Amino acid sequence: MSLRLQLNDYRLTTAEILYRLPDHPTLLQTYIWQELDLAPSYPQLRRFLDFWTRSLEGQLHSVKVAQQALIGPPALRHASTCLTLH
């Protein structure tokens, strides 16, 4: 299933979610969410954040999103330095 998604331009998406603890609103807690998702609309992440808002008590503070394609053309890079150890 994930290969089919990746071939349809789904990418590994990681979200760092900061939220406030219900009992201690001055403290921020971190939650890391990671799934295959479709950029730039991120339907899976939006569904998760909607669930969070409806069902969990921790108030969202901020969400940082990063994504990376897992399948792509091979990349070729040249080494800028060659070292020899004796």
mmCIF file of C-alpha atoms in Angstrom:
data_model
loop_
_atom_site.group_PDB
_atom_site.id
_atom_site.type_symbol
_atom_site.label_atom_id
_atom_site.label_comp_id
_atom_site.label_asym_id
_atom_site.label_seq_id
_atom_site.Cartn_x
_atom_site.Cartn_y
_atom_site.Cartn_z
ATOM 1 C CA MET A 1 0.000 0.000 0.000
ATOM 2 C CA SER A 2 2.721 2.509 0.873
ATOM 3 C CA LEU A 3 4.551 1.930 -2.439
ATOM 4 C CA ARG A 4 1.366 2.755 -4.330
ATOM 5 C CA LEU A 5 0.954 5.929 -2.259
ATOM 6 C CA GLN A 6 4.578 6.931 -2.834
ATOM 7 C CA LEU A 7 4.180 6.462 -6.580
ATOM 8 C CA ASN A 8 1.187 8.839 -6.355
ATOM 9 C CA ASP A 9 3.434 11.571 -4.855
ATOM 10 C CA TYR A 10 2.699 10.890 -1.190
ATOM 11 C CA ARG A 11 5.705 11.784 0.949
ATOM 12 C CA LEU A 12 6.903 10.945 4.419
ATOM 13 C CA THR A 13 5.512 13.824 6.473
ATOM 14 C CA THR A 14 6.660 14.651 9.987
ATOM 15 C CA ALA A 15 4.842 17.158 12.176
ATOM 16 C CA GLU A 16 6.202 18.541 15.427
ATOM 17 C CA ILE A 17 3.131 19.493 17.444
ATOM 18 C CA LEU A 18 3.499 21.790 20.442
ATOM 19 C CA TYR A 19 0.547 21.849 22.806
ATOM 20 C CA ARG A 20 -0.328 23.208 26.220
ATOM 21 C CA LEU A 21 -0.894 20.854 29.126
ATOM 22 C CA PRO A 22 -4.447 21.226 30.525
ATOM 23 C CA ASP A 23 -3.268 21.314 34.163
ATOM 24 C CA HIS A 24 -0.239 23.556 33.475
ATOM 25 C CA PRO A 25 -1.102 25.997 30.644
ATOM 26 C CA THR A 26 2.284 27.751 30.874
ATOM 27 C CA LEU A 27 4.134 24.530 29.904
ATOM 28 C CA LEU A 28 4.443 23.279 26.342
ATOM 29 C CA GLN A 29 4.645 19.590 25.491
ATOM 30 C CA THR A 30 5.876 18.089 22.195
ATOM 31 C CA TYR A 31 4.258 15.343 20.139
ATOM 32 C CA ILE A 32 5.800 13.979 16.917
ATOM 33 C CA TRP A 33 3.395 12.692 14.231
ATOM 34 C CA GLN A 34 4.658 10.870 11.127
ATOM 35 C CA GLU A 35 2.718 9.397 8.186
ATOM 36 C CA LEU A 36 2.709 9.288 4.402
ATOM 37 C CA ASP A 37 0.773 12.360 3.292
ATOM 38 C CA LEU A 38 0.117 14.417 0.181
ATOM 39 C CA ALA A 39 1.700 17.894 0.098
ATOM 40 C CA PRO A 40 0.664 20.724 0.110
ATOM 41 C CA SER A 41 -2.882 19.927 1.320
ATOM 42 C CA TYR A 42 -1.800 17.310 3.927
ATOM 43 C CA PRO A 43 -5.200 15.559 4.270
ATOM 44 C CA GLN A 44 -3.938 12.954 6.796
ATOM 45 C CA LEU A 45 -2.362 15.594 9.033
ATOM 46 C CA ARG A 46 -5.459 17.792 8.856
ATOM 47 C CA ARG A 47 -7.628 14.802 9.807
ATOM 48 C CA PHE A 48 -5.356 14.092 12.790
ATOM 49 C CA LEU A 49 -5.357 17.736 13.926
ATOM 50 C CA ASP A 50 -9.165 17.850 13.616
ATOM 51 C CA PHE A 51 -9.349 14.734 15.802
ATOM 52 C CA TRP A 52 -6.950 16.360 18.289
ATOM 53 C CA THR A 53 -9.050 19.532 18.495
ATOM 54 C CA ARG A 54 -12.316 17.604 18.966
ATOM 55 C CA SER A 55 -11.168 14.819 21.288
ATOM 56 C CA LEU A 56 -8.100 15.812 23.309
ATOM 57 C CA GLU A 57 -7.773 18.379 26.058
ATOM 58 C CA GLY A 58 -4.309 19.717 25.171
ATOM 59 C CA GLN A 59 -4.702 23.053 23.357
ATOM 60 C CA LEU A 60 -2.582 23.259 20.198
ATOM 61 C CA HIS A 61 0.132 25.907 20.258
ATOM 62 C CA SER A 62 1.957 25.335 16.939
ATOM 63 C CA VAL A 63 2.661 22.734 14.272
ATOM 64 C CA LYS A 64 5.883 22.495 12.221
ATOM 65 C CA VAL A 65 5.740 20.294 9.138
ATOM 66 C CA ALA A 66 8.580 18.705 7.159
ATOM 67 C CA GLN A 67 8.284 16.263 4.280
ATOM 68 C CA GLN A 68 10.615 14.116 2.208
ATOM 69 C CA ALA A 69 10.015 12.034 -0.905
ATOM 70 C CA LEU A 70 11.087 8.436 -0.288
ATOM 71 C CA ILE A 71 11.123 7.390 -3.931
ATOM 72 C CA GLY A 72 12.825 9.470 -6.562
ATOM 73 C CA PRO A 73 15.465 9.448 -9.232
ATOM 74 C CA PRO A 74 18.967 8.535 -8.087
ATOM 75 C CA ALA A 75 21.233 11.442 -7.202
ATOM 76 C CA LEU A 76 24.911 11.685 -8.054
ATOM 77 C CA ARG A 77 27.239 13.838 -6.003
ATOM 78 C CA HIS A 78 30.976 14.324 -6.423
ATOM 79 C CA ALA A 79 33.282 14.290 -3.432
ATOM 80 C CA SER A 80 35.007 17.627 -2.886
ATOM 81 C CA THR A 81 37.788 16.112 -0.751
ATOM 82 C CA CYS A 82 39.643 12.801 -0.805
ATOM 83 C CA LEU A 83 41.657 11.827 2.271
ATOM 84 C CA THR A 84 44.094 8.913 2.589
ATOM 85 C CA LEU A 85 44.922 7.476 6.002
ATOM 86 C CA HIS A 86 48.066 5.369 6.518
#
